[in-house]
Short mmCIF file of C-alpha atoms in Angstrom, two decimals:
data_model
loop_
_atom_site.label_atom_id
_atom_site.label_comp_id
_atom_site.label_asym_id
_atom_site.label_seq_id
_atom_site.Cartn_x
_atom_site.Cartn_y
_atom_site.Cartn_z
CA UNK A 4 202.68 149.19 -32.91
CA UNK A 5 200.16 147.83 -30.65
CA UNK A 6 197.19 150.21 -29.17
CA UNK A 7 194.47 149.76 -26.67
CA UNK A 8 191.71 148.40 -29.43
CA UNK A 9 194.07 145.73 -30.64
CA UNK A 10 194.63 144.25 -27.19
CA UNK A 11 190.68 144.30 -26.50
CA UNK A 12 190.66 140.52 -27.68
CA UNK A 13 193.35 139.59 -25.45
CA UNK A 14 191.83 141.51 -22.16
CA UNK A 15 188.45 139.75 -22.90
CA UNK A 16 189.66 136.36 -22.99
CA UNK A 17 191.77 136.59 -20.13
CA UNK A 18 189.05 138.25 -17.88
CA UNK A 19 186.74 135.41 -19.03
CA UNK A 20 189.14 132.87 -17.82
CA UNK A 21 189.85 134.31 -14.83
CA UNK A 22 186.27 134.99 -13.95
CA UNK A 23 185.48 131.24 -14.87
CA UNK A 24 188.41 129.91 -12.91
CA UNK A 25 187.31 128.22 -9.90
CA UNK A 26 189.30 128.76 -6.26
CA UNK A 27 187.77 125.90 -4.05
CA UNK A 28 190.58 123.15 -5.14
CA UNK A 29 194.47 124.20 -5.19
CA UNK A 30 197.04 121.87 -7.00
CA UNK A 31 200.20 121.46 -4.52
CA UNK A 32 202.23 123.42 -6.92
CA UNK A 33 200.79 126.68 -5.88
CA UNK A 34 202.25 126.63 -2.66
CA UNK A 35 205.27 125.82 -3.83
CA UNK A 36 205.75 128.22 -6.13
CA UNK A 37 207.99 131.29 -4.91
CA UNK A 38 205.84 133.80 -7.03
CA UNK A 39 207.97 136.61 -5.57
CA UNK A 40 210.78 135.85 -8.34
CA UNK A 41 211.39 137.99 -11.12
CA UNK A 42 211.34 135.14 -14.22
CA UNK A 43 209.57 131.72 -13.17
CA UNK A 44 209.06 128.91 -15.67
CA UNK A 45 206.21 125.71 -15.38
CA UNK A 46 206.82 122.83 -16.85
CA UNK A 47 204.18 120.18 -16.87
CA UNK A 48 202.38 117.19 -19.11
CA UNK A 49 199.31 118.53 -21.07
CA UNK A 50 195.82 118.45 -19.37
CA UNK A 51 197.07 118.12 -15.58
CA UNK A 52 195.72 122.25 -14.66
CA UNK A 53 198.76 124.46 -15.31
CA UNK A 54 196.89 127.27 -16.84
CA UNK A 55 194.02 126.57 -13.56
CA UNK A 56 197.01 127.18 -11.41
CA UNK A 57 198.44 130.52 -12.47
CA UNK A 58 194.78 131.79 -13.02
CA UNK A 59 193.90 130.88 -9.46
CA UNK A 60 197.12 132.43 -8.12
CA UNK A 61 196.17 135.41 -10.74
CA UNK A 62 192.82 135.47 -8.79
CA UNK A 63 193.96 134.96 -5.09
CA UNK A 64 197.33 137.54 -5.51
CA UNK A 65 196.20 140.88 -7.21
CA UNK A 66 193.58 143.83 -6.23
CA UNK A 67 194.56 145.46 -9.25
CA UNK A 68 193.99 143.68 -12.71
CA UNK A 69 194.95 146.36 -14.57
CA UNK A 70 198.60 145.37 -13.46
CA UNK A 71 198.58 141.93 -14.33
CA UNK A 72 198.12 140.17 -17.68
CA UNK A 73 197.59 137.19 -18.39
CA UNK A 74 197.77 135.79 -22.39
CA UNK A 75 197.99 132.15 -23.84
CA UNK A 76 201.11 131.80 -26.86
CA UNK A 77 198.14 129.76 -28.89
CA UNK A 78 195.90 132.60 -29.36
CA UNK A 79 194.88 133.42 -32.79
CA UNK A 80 195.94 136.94 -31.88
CA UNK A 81 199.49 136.76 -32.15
CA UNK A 82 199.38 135.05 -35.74
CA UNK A 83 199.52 139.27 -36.22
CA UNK A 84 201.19 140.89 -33.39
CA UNK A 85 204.78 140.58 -32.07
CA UNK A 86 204.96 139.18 -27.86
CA UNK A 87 207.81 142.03 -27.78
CA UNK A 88 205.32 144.51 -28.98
CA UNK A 89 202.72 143.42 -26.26
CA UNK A 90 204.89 143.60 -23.81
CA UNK A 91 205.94 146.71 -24.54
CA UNK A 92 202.84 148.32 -24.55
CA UNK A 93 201.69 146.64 -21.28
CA UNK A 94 204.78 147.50 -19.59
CA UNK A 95 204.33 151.07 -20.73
CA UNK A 96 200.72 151.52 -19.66
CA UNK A 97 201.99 150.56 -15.86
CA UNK A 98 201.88 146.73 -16.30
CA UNK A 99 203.99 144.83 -13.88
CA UNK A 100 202.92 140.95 -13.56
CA UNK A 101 202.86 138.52 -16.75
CA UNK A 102 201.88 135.69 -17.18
CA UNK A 103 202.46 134.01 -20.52
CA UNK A 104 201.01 130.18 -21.15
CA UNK A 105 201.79 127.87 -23.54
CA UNK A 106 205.43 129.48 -24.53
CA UNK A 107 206.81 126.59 -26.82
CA UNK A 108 204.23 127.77 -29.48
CA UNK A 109 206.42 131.13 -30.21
CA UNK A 110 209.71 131.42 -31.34
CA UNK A 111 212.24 132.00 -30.33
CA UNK A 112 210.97 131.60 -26.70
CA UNK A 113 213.70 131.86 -24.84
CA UNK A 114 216.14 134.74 -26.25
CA UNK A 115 212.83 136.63 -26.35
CA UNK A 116 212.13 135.88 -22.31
CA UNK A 117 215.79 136.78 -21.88
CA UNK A 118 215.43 139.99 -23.65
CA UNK A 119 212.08 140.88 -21.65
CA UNK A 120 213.64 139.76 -18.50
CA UNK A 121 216.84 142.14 -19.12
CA UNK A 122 214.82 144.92 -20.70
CA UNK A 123 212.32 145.40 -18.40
CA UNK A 124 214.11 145.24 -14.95
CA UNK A 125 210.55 145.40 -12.57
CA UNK A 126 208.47 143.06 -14.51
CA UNK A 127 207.63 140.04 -12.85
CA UNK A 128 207.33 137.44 -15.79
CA UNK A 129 205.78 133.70 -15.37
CA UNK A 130 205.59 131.36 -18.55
CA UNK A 131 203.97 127.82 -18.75
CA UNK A 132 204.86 124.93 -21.41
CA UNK A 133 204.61 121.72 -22.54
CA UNK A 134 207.32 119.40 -20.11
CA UNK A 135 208.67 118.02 -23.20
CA UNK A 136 210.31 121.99 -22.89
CA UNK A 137 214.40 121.71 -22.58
CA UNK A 138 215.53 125.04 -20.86
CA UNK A 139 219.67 124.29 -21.68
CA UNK A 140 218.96 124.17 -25.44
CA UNK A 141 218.92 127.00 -27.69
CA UNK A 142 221.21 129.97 -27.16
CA UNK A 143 220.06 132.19 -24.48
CA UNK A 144 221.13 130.99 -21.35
CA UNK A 145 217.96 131.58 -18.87
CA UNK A 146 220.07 129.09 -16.11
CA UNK A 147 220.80 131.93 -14.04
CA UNK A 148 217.72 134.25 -14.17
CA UNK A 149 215.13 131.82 -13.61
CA UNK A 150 213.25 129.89 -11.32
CA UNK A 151 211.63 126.40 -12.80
CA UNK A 152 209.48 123.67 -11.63
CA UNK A 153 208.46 120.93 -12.95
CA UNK A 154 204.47 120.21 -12.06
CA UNK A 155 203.00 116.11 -12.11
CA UNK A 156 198.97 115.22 -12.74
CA UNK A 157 197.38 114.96 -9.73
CA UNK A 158 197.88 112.88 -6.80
CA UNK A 159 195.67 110.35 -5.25
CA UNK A 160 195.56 112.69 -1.98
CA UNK A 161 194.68 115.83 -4.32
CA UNK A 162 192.33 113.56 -5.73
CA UNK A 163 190.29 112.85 -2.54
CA UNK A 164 190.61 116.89 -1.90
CA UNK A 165 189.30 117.34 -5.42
CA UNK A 166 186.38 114.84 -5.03
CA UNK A 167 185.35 116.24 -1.35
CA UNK A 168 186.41 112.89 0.42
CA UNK A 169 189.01 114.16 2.74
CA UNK A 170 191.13 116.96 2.74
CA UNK A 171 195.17 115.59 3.74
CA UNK A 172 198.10 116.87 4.10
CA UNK A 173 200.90 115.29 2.74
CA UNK A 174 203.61 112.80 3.56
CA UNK A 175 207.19 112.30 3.81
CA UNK A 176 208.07 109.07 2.39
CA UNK A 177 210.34 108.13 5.96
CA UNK A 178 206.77 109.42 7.39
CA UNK A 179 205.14 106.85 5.42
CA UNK A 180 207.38 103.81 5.59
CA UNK A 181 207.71 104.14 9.84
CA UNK A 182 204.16 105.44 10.53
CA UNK A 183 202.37 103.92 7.70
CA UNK A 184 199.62 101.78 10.34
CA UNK A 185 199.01 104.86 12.48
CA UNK A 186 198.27 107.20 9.64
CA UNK A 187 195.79 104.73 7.67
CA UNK A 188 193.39 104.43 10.90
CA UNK A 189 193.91 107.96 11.15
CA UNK A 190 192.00 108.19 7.58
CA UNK A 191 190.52 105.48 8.17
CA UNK A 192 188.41 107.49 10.51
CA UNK A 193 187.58 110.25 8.04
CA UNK A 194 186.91 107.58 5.30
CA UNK A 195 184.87 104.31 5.83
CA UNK A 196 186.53 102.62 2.80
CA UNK A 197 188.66 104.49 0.90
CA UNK A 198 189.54 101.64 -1.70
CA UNK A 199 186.77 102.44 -4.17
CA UNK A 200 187.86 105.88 -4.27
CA UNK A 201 191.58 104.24 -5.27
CA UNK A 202 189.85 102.51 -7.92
CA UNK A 203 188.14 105.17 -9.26
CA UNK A 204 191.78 107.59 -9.32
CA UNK A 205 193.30 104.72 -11.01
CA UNK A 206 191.11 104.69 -13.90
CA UNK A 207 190.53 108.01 -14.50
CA UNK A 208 191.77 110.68 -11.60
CA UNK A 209 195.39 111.96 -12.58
CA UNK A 210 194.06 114.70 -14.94
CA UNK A 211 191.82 117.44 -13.39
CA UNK A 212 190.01 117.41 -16.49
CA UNK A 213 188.40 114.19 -16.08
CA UNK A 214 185.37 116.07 -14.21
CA UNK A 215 184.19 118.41 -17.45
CA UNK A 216 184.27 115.24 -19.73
CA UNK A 217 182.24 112.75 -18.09
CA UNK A 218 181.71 109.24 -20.05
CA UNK A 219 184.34 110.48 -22.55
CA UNK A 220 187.52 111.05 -20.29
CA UNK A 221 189.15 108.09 -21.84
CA UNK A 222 188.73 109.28 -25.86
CA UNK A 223 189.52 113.37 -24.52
CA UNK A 224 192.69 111.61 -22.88
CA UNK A 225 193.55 110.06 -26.73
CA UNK A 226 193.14 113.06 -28.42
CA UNK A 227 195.58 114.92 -25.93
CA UNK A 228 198.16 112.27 -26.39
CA UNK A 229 197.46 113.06 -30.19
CA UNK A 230 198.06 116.65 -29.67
CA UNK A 231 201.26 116.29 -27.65
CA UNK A 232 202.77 113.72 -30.69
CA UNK A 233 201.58 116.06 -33.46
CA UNK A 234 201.99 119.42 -32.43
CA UNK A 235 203.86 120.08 -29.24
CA UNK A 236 206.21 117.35 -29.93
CA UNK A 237 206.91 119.32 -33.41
CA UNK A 238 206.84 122.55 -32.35
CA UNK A 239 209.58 122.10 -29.39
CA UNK A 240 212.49 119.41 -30.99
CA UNK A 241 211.64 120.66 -35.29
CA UNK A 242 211.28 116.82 -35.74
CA UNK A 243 209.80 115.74 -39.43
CA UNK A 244 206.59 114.45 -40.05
CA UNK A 245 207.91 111.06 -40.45
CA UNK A 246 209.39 111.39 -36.86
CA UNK A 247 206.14 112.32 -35.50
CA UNK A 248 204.34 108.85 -37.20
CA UNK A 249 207.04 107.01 -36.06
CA UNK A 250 206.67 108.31 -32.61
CA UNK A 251 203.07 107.66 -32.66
CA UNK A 252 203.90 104.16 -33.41
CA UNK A 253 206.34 103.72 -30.45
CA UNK A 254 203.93 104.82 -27.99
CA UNK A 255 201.34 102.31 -28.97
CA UNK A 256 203.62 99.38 -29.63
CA UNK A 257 204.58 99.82 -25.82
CA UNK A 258 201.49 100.68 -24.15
CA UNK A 259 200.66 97.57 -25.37
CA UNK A 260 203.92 95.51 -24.33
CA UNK A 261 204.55 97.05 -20.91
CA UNK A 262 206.22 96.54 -18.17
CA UNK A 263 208.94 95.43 -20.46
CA UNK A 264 213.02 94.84 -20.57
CA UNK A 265 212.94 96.23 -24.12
CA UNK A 266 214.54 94.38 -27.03
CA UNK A 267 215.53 97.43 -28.87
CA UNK A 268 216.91 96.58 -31.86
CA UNK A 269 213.18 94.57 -32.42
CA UNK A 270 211.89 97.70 -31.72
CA UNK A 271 214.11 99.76 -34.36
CA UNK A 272 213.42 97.51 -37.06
CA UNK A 273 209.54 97.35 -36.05
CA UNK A 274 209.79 101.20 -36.69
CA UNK A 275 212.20 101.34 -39.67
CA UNK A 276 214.29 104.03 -37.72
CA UNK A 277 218.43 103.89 -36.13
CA UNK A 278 218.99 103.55 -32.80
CA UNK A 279 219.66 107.01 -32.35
CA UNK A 280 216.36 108.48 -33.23
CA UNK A 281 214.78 105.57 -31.83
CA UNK A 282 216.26 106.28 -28.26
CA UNK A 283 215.80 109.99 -28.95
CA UNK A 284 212.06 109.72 -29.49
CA UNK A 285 211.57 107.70 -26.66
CA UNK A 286 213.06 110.12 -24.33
CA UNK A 287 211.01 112.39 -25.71
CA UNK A 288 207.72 110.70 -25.09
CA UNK A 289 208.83 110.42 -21.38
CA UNK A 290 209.97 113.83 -21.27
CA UNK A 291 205.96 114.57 -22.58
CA UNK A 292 204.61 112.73 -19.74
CA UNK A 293 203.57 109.69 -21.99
CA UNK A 294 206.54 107.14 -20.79
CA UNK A 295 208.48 106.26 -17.40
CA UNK A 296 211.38 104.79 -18.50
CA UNK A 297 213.63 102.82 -15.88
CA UNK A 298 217.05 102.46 -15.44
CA UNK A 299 219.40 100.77 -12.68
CA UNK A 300 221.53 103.78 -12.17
CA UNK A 301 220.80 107.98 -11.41
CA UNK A 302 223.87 108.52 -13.67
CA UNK A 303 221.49 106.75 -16.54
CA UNK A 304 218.16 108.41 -16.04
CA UNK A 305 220.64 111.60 -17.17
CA UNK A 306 221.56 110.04 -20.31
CA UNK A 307 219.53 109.13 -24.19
CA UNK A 308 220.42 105.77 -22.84
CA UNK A 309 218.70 102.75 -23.39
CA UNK A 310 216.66 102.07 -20.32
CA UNK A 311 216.25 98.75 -18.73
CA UNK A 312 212.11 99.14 -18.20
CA UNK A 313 209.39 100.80 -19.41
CA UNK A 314 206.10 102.09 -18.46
CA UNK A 315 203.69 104.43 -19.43
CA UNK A 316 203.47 107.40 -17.29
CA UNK A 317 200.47 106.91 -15.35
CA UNK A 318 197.85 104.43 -14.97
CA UNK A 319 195.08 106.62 -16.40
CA UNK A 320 196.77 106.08 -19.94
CA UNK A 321 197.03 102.58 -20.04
CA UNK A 322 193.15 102.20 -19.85
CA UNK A 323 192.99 105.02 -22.66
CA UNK A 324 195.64 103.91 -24.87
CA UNK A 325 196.26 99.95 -24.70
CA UNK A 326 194.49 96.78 -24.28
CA UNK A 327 197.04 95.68 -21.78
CA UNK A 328 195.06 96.90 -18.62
CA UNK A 329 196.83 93.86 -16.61
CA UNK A 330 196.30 94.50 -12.81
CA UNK A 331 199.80 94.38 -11.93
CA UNK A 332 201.00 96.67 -14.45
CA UNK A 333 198.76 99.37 -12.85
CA UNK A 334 200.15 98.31 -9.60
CA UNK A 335 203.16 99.01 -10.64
CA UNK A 336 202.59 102.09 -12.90
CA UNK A 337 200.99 103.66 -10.16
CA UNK A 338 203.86 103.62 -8.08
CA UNK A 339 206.19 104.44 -10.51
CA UNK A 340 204.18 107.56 -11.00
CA UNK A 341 203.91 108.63 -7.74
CA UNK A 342 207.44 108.10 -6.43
CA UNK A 343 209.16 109.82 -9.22
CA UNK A 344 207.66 113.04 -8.25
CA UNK A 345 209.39 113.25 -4.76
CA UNK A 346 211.91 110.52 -5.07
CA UNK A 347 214.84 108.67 -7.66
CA UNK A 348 213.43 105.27 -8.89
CA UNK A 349 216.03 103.10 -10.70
CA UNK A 350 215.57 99.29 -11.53
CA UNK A 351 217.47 97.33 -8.90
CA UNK A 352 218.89 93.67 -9.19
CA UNK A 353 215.93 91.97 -7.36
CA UNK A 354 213.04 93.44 -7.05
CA UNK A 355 211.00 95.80 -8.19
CA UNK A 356 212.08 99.24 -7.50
CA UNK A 357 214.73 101.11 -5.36
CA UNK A 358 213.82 104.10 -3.97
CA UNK A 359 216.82 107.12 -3.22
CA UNK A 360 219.29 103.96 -3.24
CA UNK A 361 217.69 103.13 -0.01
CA UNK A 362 214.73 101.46 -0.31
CA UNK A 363 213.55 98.25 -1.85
CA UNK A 364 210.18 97.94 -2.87
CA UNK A 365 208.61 95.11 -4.30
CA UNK A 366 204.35 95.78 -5.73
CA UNK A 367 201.82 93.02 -5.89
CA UNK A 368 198.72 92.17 -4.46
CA UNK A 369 196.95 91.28 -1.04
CA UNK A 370 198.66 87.62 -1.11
CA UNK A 371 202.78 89.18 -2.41
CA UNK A 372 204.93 87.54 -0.32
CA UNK A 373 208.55 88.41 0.62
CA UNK A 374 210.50 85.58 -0.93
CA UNK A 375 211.70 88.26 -3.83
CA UNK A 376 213.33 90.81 -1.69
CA UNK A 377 213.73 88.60 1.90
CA UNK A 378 216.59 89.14 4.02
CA UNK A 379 217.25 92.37 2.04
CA UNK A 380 217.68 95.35 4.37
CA UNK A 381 214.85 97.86 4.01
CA UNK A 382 213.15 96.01 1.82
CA UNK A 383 209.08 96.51 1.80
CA UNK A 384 206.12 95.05 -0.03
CA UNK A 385 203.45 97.75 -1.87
CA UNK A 386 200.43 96.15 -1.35
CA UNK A 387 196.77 96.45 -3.09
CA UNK A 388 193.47 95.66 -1.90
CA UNK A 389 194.21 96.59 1.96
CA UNK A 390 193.27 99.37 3.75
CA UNK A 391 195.59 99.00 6.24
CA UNK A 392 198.96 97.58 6.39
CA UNK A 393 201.45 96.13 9.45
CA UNK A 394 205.21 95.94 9.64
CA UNK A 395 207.08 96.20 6.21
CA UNK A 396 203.76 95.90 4.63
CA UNK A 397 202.48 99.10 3.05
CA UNK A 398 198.96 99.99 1.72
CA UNK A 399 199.45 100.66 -2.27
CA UNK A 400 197.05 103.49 -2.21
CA UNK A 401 198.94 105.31 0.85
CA UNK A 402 201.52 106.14 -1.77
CA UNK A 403 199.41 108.69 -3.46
CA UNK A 404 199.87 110.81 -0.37
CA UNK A 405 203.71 111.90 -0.68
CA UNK A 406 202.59 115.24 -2.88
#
């Protein structure tokens, strides 16, 4: 049994947080976030502020402390106590609002949120994890009792909000692609030259952590990818050590080959492994937030099938992780990563990527022409190094404002 002395540790290092959690920035997720429901799960990459989010909300929401709690599944703390037993006693002692981070690091998570959720029919439960989380395997079925979202690294337009640039509001994409002149000279206004702050995101602005590491954002970005491959990765899908080196191995062969149509059975035999676990632990990096992997159907981005292009997630990791820093590949990384988050992306025909089945959108450079995509209906160009854009000619950087 748990009493008040053993939970001291806990309480002090969640009122630390909390005290040291800052309010002046908000990640877009918090406003979308119905906190009103009962069970609500976050699902989100490593590093991009998930446990900043539900502190600030934490922060923002409750007079009464005393009623919330707040606790982080990688504490030292519950190598000897039980989450059942904690919950228990919080519940008991008038507790009402939980918040429980990092869940894939206890097991098993999800009959034991299930049995919490049933148990205890007025406590208001929120859990965080690594996205590489799958909420339809295992055997409790959480489908119908809970709420889950799936939160991205940050955008360019939470970027410029984040570095005191501008503060936006966001986008529609149909917004965008009709009224794309009239809102760059809008910011255009508010920001003299907003390229070099573009530059700047691309190299190093998706994770929120980028401003407490200074000159060393690139190696801190390496050893998260290192943590993700050798203990999330491991502690989620029960893969073998062997799995996790051979993962390892994937990731760096392609951050150092894309934009590719992969030759997989080069790849297999590069990493001694079958095509099943080799197309299983490549779904799994993109599921971690490490890979973008392309197909030219929806009905395939639902399937372990082998996709027709690859990228790495965002641009930020191809300058930490591979010598292949090639301009266009950003380009097109960049947009890959942005679009996915409000949009379906498959690999069309001609081209370079189709947008909800609707829209064709080719990426290049101040001098891309149409001759790829001309005479195609609602076909556009993606275009870097221009502030402002006419026709079917869209700034690249105006694409970080959809979220």
């Amino acid at each position: 049994m748990i009493d008040f002395t053993d939970i001291e540790e806990l309480e002090f290092s969640y009122h630390n947080r909390l005290a040291s959690t800052p309010t002046t920035f908000n990640r877009y997720m918090l406003s979308h976030i119905c906190w009103d429901d009962r069970l609500i799960g976050i699902k989100g990459a490593k590093g991009i502020g998930k446990t900043t989010m539900i502190l600030q909300h934490i922060k923002k929401s409750y007079n009464k402390i005393d009623d919330v709690l707040y606790v982080s599944m990688d504490n030292l703390w519950f190598a000897k106590h039980d989450l059942k037993d904690l919950v228990r006693f919080f519940y008991q002692h008038g507790g009402r609002y939980l918040f429980i981070d990092e869940i894939h690091y206890y097991k098993p998570w999800q009959q034991v949120l299930k049995n919490i959720y049933d148990d205890y029919v007025d406590l208001h439960i929120v859990y965080s994890g690594s996205s590489l989380l799958q909420i339809e395997k295992g055997e409790a079925d959480l489908s119908r009792r809970l709420a889950t979202y799936n939160m991205a690294g940050m955008s360019f337009r939470e970027y410029l909000d984040y570095e005191n640039v501008v503060k936006l509001n966001p986008i529609s994409l149909d917004t965008l692609i009709n009224n794309h002149v009239e809102v760059a000279m809008d910011i255009k206004q508010k920001v003299n030259n907003i390229l070099p702050h573009f530059e700047k995101y691309i190299n190093n602005g998706y994770y929120p952590f980028y401003k407490e590491v200074h000159k060393n954002f690139q190696q801190r970005l390496q050893q998260v990818v290192n943590h993700v491959l050798t203990v999330d990765y491991p502690a989620i899908d029960e893969v073998e050590i062997n799995t996790i080196r051979k993962a390892k191995k994937m990731l760096m062969v392609l951050s150092e080959s894309v934009p590719q149509t992969p030759n997989m059975n080069e790849l297999y035999a590069q990493l001694e492994t079958s095509r099943s676990q080799g197309i299983k632990m490549m779904w799994a990096l993109e599921r971690a937030g490490l890979l973008s992997l392309l197909s030219t159907s929806t009905k395939k981005l639902k399937t372990l099938y082998k996709p027709d292009k690859i990228l790495l997630d965002n641009p930020n990791l191809m300058y930490a992780l591979g010598n292949n820093t090639d301009i266009g590949t950003i380009r097109e990384t960049f947009f890959m990563n942005q679009l996915k988050q409000i949009a379906t992306v498959t690999y069309p025909p001609k081209g370079d990527f189709l947008v909800d089945d609707r829209y064709l959108f080719e990426v290049g450079g101040a001098s891309k022409t149409f001759n790829q995509i001309k005479d195609i209906e609602n076909s556009y160009l993606a275009v870097d190094g221009t502030e402002i854009g006419h026709g079917n000619r869209i700034p690249l950087w105006m694409f970080g404002l959809l979220y």
